[in-house]
Amino acid sequence: MTGRKANKPHASGEVWIKLSLPEFKAGWLQIPHHGTREYQIHVVVSLLKRWRTNWRPEFEEARPALVPRKSEPPMWAEFLLTMLLKPSHVEAVTGDLNERFTDECEKFGRLRAVRLYWARTLRSLWPMLVRAIGKALKWGAVIAAVRRMF
Amino acid sequence: MAPLLQSAHFFYKYEIMSDTELTTLEQHLLLAIITLHPNAYGVSIQDHIKARTGREPSTGSIYASLDRLEEKGFVKSRQGEPTKERGGKRKLYFTITAPGQHTLRQSLQAIHSLSHGLRWKGAAV
């Protein structure tokens, strides 16, 4: 167990949290920035167990709160969707992708969830673009036909 | 006169004829909307289609098709409640309309009557 005084993440990306559990001494705890959320929880719990010998089962309930939730979807993917989708569908489509992202963050970890979010975004843009291009071409053909008449 | 006829044919092909026909994905979407009523929104529709057919249509293709169906008057949409998991974004719930049900029934009946008495090549009878 190592301690740290500064209340901010380290430059390398590792996360430090301040303990505020009952019956625990106030202190700082290092959480690995790699691995899935389950792995991070496992590391935190094993560190806590090593730190205090009187570990009780009710402390298990506090585990999820220890790990910071970094469930922000990739900003650029969301921006791309906002720019290219039909305005009435932007909220619904990004909301659906965010819902999947939240689930996948918990299941697979943030890194894989971000990759899946990008894959879904790119897969989603194509049909929407095809529809938009099709509509534009349709009206373009009609306008061209009318112009040819006069 | 020819350009006028051409544009009339174009409108017939894409605006009138397509109003009475459904693609496979549109059939799947309408069936999922009926099954999931009143909780049919993007994620639940996608999960339902994946569970029943094994195919996972993309979110974009689902919304593009639902947009087309809404333009034809086959489905109606209403906005739902924002949730934390969705980053505060609201859901868009879909329900099927009477013309939508009628068209879907016709489309399924057409497939049923076409496949009636069909003998699969190589299959044991």
XYZ file of C-alpha atoms in Angstrom:
275
model
C 0.000 0.000 0.000
C 1.428 3.308 -1.037
C 0.281 6.773 -0.081
C -0.024 9.998 -2.046
C -0.861 13.519 -0.923
C -1.959 15.225 -4.151
C -5.682 15.111 -4.925
C -5.362 14.677 -8.687
C -4.596 11.858 -11.143
C -0.958 11.121 -11.854
C 0.495 12.151 -15.222
C 0.806 8.484 -16.221
C -2.965 8.099 -15.986
C -3.138 6.084 -12.773
C -6.032 6.971 -10.498
C -5.798 7.743 -6.789
C -8.830 7.839 -4.556
C -9.299 9.034 -1.015
C -10.757 6.457 1.339
C -13.783 7.549 3.312
C -15.221 4.189 4.392
C -16.369 3.775 7.979
C -13.835 2.070 10.249
C -11.038 2.767 7.794
C -8.269 5.227 8.353
C -8.348 8.135 5.920
C -5.782 7.546 3.249
C -5.018 7.338 -0.435
C -5.370 4.282 -2.601
C -3.892 3.638 -6.030
C -6.107 2.058 -8.677
C -4.576 0.650 -11.868
C -5.679 2.561 -14.936
C -5.548 -0.553 -17.126
C -7.837 -3.586 -17.170
C -11.570 -3.969 -16.839
C -13.728 -2.479 -14.118
C -13.946 -5.909 -12.430
C -10.149 -6.149 -12.373
C -9.863 -2.668 -10.844
C -12.430 -3.604 -8.172
C -10.510 -6.820 -7.471
C -7.268 -4.864 -6.963
C -8.954 -2.316 -4.678
C -10.585 -4.992 -2.540
C -7.397 -7.018 -2.195
C -5.475 -3.864 -1.181
C -8.113 -2.983 1.393
C -8.086 -6.513 2.782
C -4.335 -6.356 3.153
C -4.586 -2.956 4.821
C -7.183 -3.874 7.424
C -7.429 -7.275 9.024
C -10.983 -6.796 10.323
C -12.575 -6.943 6.853
C -16.320 -7.415 7.080
C -18.721 -8.593 4.364
C -20.743 -5.350 4.482
C -17.702 -3.514 3.116
C -18.286 -5.397 -0.130
C -21.307 -3.197 -0.780
C -19.111 -0.122 -0.888
C -16.894 -1.526 -3.649
C -18.546 -0.055 -6.749
C -18.381 3.431 -5.266
C -14.619 3.144 -4.951
C -13.966 2.941 -8.651
C -14.397 6.190 -10.523
C -16.933 5.904 -13.348
C -15.323 7.055 -16.572
C -18.370 6.231 -18.689
C -18.188 9.199 -20.989
C -18.686 8.119 -24.619
C -16.092 9.275 -27.175
C -16.741 12.954 -27.828
C -15.734 12.964 -31.512
C -17.994 10.046 -32.401
C -20.916 11.819 -30.759
C -20.007 15.043 -32.570
C -19.889 13.189 -35.898
C -23.345 11.753 -35.292
C -24.709 15.151 -34.265
C -23.370 16.738 -37.437
C -24.448 14.074 -39.913
C -27.730 12.646 -38.636
C -31.205 13.991 -39.156
C -31.839 16.499 -36.305
C -34.976 14.715 -35.114
C -33.028 11.437 -34.735
C -29.812 12.721 -33.157
C -31.019 12.454 -29.560
C -32.501 8.977 -30.019
C -29.516 7.519 -31.913
C -26.860 8.961 -29.565
C -28.969 7.921 -26.575
C -29.178 4.337 -27.871
C -25.430 4.227 -28.470
C -24.788 5.688 -25.004
C -27.017 3.036 -23.437
C -24.991 0.296 -25.147
C -21.781 2.062 -24.152
C -22.756 2.137 -20.452
C -23.515 -1.610 -20.523
C -20.314 -2.464 -22.367
C -18.183 -0.298 -20.046
C -19.303 -2.475 -17.147
C -18.958 -5.744 -19.087
C -15.722 -5.269 -21.046
C -14.030 -2.126 -19.728
C -13.846 1.354 -21.202
C -11.236 0.722 -23.906
C -13.240 -2.002 -25.630
C -16.484 -0.072 -25.125
C -14.989 2.947 -26.904
C -13.891 0.758 -29.831
C -17.382 -0.747 -30.077
C -18.936 2.740 -29.882
C -16.840 3.887 -32.849
C -17.705 0.731 -34.811
C -21.416 1.281 -34.155
C -21.139 4.953 -35.077
C -19.482 4.244 -38.420
C -21.938 1.417 -39.140
C -24.841 3.739 -38.314
C -23.693 6.642 -40.435
C -23.637 4.744 -43.723
C -27.389 3.900 -44.022
C -28.308 7.411 -42.928
C -25.964 8.921 -45.522
C -27.271 6.619 -48.253
C -30.830 7.691 -47.432
C -29.860 11.375 -47.448
C -28.008 10.991 -50.772
C -30.930 9.036 -52.246
C -33.355 11.778 -51.279
C -31.084 14.469 -52.727
C -30.668 12.514 -55.984
C -34.412 11.930 -56.241
C -35.217 15.607 -55.936
C -32.252 16.454 -58.169
C -33.656 14.176 -60.901
C -37.107 15.750 -60.585
C -35.707 19.289 -60.778
C -33.526 18.322 -63.777
C -36.567 16.817 -65.561
C -38.621 19.957 -64.955
C -35.751 22.163 -66.155
C -35.447 20.163 -69.372
C -39.081 20.969 -70.134
C -38.501 24.744 -70.140
C -43.728 15.503 -73.048
C -41.120 12.771 -72.507
C -39.454 14.448 -69.462
C -42.866 14.844 -67.843
C -43.621 11.169 -68.364
C -40.191 10.272 -67.037
C -40.696 12.279 -63.856
C -44.212 10.844 -63.469
C -42.784 7.317 -63.758
C -40.059 8.220 -61.246
C -42.673 9.426 -58.748
C -44.790 6.338 -59.337
C -41.793 4.082 -58.748
C -40.462 5.753 -55.610
C -43.458 7.479 -54.071
C -46.533 5.384 -54.916
C -45.320 1.847 -55.583
C -42.992 1.793 -52.581
C -45.863 2.878 -50.314
C -47.448 -0.550 -50.534
C -44.309 -2.656 -50.373
C -42.120 -3.544 -47.411
C -38.517 -4.644 -47.346
C -37.426 -7.532 -45.108
C -35.981 -5.146 -42.524
C -39.203 -3.110 -42.528
C -41.206 -6.302 -41.929
C -38.892 -7.227 -39.060
C -39.190 -3.742 -37.573
C -42.984 -3.688 -37.742
C -43.224 -7.165 -36.194
C -40.816 -6.150 -33.410
C -42.794 -2.962 -32.744
C -46.014 -4.980 -32.376
C -44.325 -7.516 -30.059
C -42.599 -4.931 -27.875
C -45.538 -2.517 -27.623
C -45.479 -0.104 -25.760
C -41.707 -0.311 -25.098
C -40.453 -0.385 -28.664
C -37.439 1.897 -29.026
C -34.098 1.575 -30.830
C -32.194 -0.676 -28.413
C -35.116 -2.976 -27.552
C -36.029 -3.361 -31.242
C -32.404 -4.147 -32.156
C -32.089 -6.722 -29.340
C -35.401 -8.349 -30.279
C -34.457 -8.701 -33.963
C -31.037 -10.084 -33.025
C -32.551 -12.609 -30.615
C -35.170 -13.828 -33.091
C -33.342 -13.686 -36.427
C -29.653 -13.810 -35.496
C -29.008 -10.681 -37.562
C -28.113 -7.396 -35.903
C -29.147 -4.401 -37.985
C -27.159 -1.254 -37.235
C -28.733 1.560 -35.247
C -28.496 3.772 -38.324
C -30.308 1.337 -40.612
C -33.041 0.882 -37.990
C -33.648 4.619 -37.721
C -33.385 5.141 -41.507
C -36.057 2.471 -42.061
C -38.227 3.747 -39.212
C -37.989 7.237 -40.701
C -39.171 5.867 -44.047
C -42.018 3.976 -42.356
C -43.021 7.100 -40.454
C -43.095 9.105 -43.683
C -45.400 6.472 -45.187
C -47.623 6.680 -42.100
C -47.014 3.085 -40.963
C -45.541 3.982 -37.575
C -45.877 6.827 -35.096
C -43.161 8.019 -32.723
C -43.283 9.693 -29.322
C -40.481 10.910 -27.113
C -39.879 9.146 -23.824
C -38.078 9.955 -20.635
C -34.343 10.767 -20.385
C -32.284 8.299 -18.341
C -28.852 8.376 -16.733
C -27.555 5.375 -18.735
C -28.364 7.244 -21.940
C -26.444 10.349 -20.877
C -29.682 12.268 -20.325
C -30.921 11.576 -23.866
C -34.588 10.784 -24.401
C -35.852 7.556 -25.954
C -37.970 7.566 -29.108
C -40.798 5.047 -28.781
C -42.540 3.675 -31.879
C -46.046 2.315 -32.316
C -47.624 0.804 -35.421
C -50.595 2.524 -37.072
C -53.677 0.937 -38.678
C -52.331 1.366 -42.254
C -49.038 -0.115 -41.057
C -50.797 -3.188 -39.673
C -52.813 -3.558 -42.881
C -49.711 -3.355 -45.093
C -47.773 -5.760 -42.889
C -50.610 -8.287 -42.949
C -50.818 -8.049 -46.757
C -47.067 -8.440 -47.063
C -46.965 -11.499 -44.796
C -49.975 -13.051 -46.557
C -48.218 -12.606 -49.898
C -45.160 -14.465 -48.595
C -47.361 -17.150 -47.055
C -49.301 -17.739 -50.265
C -46.096 -17.772 -52.315
C -44.466 -20.298 -50.047
C -47.573 -22.493 -49.753
C -46.966 -25.960 -51.188
C -43.344 -25.159 -51.904
C -41.048 -28.137 -52.425
C -37.482 -27.427 -51.443
C -34.914 -28.717 -53.919
C -33.061 -31.675 -52.439
C -35.271 -31.829 -49.359
C -36.850 -35.110 -48.314
C -40.636 -34.976 -48.955
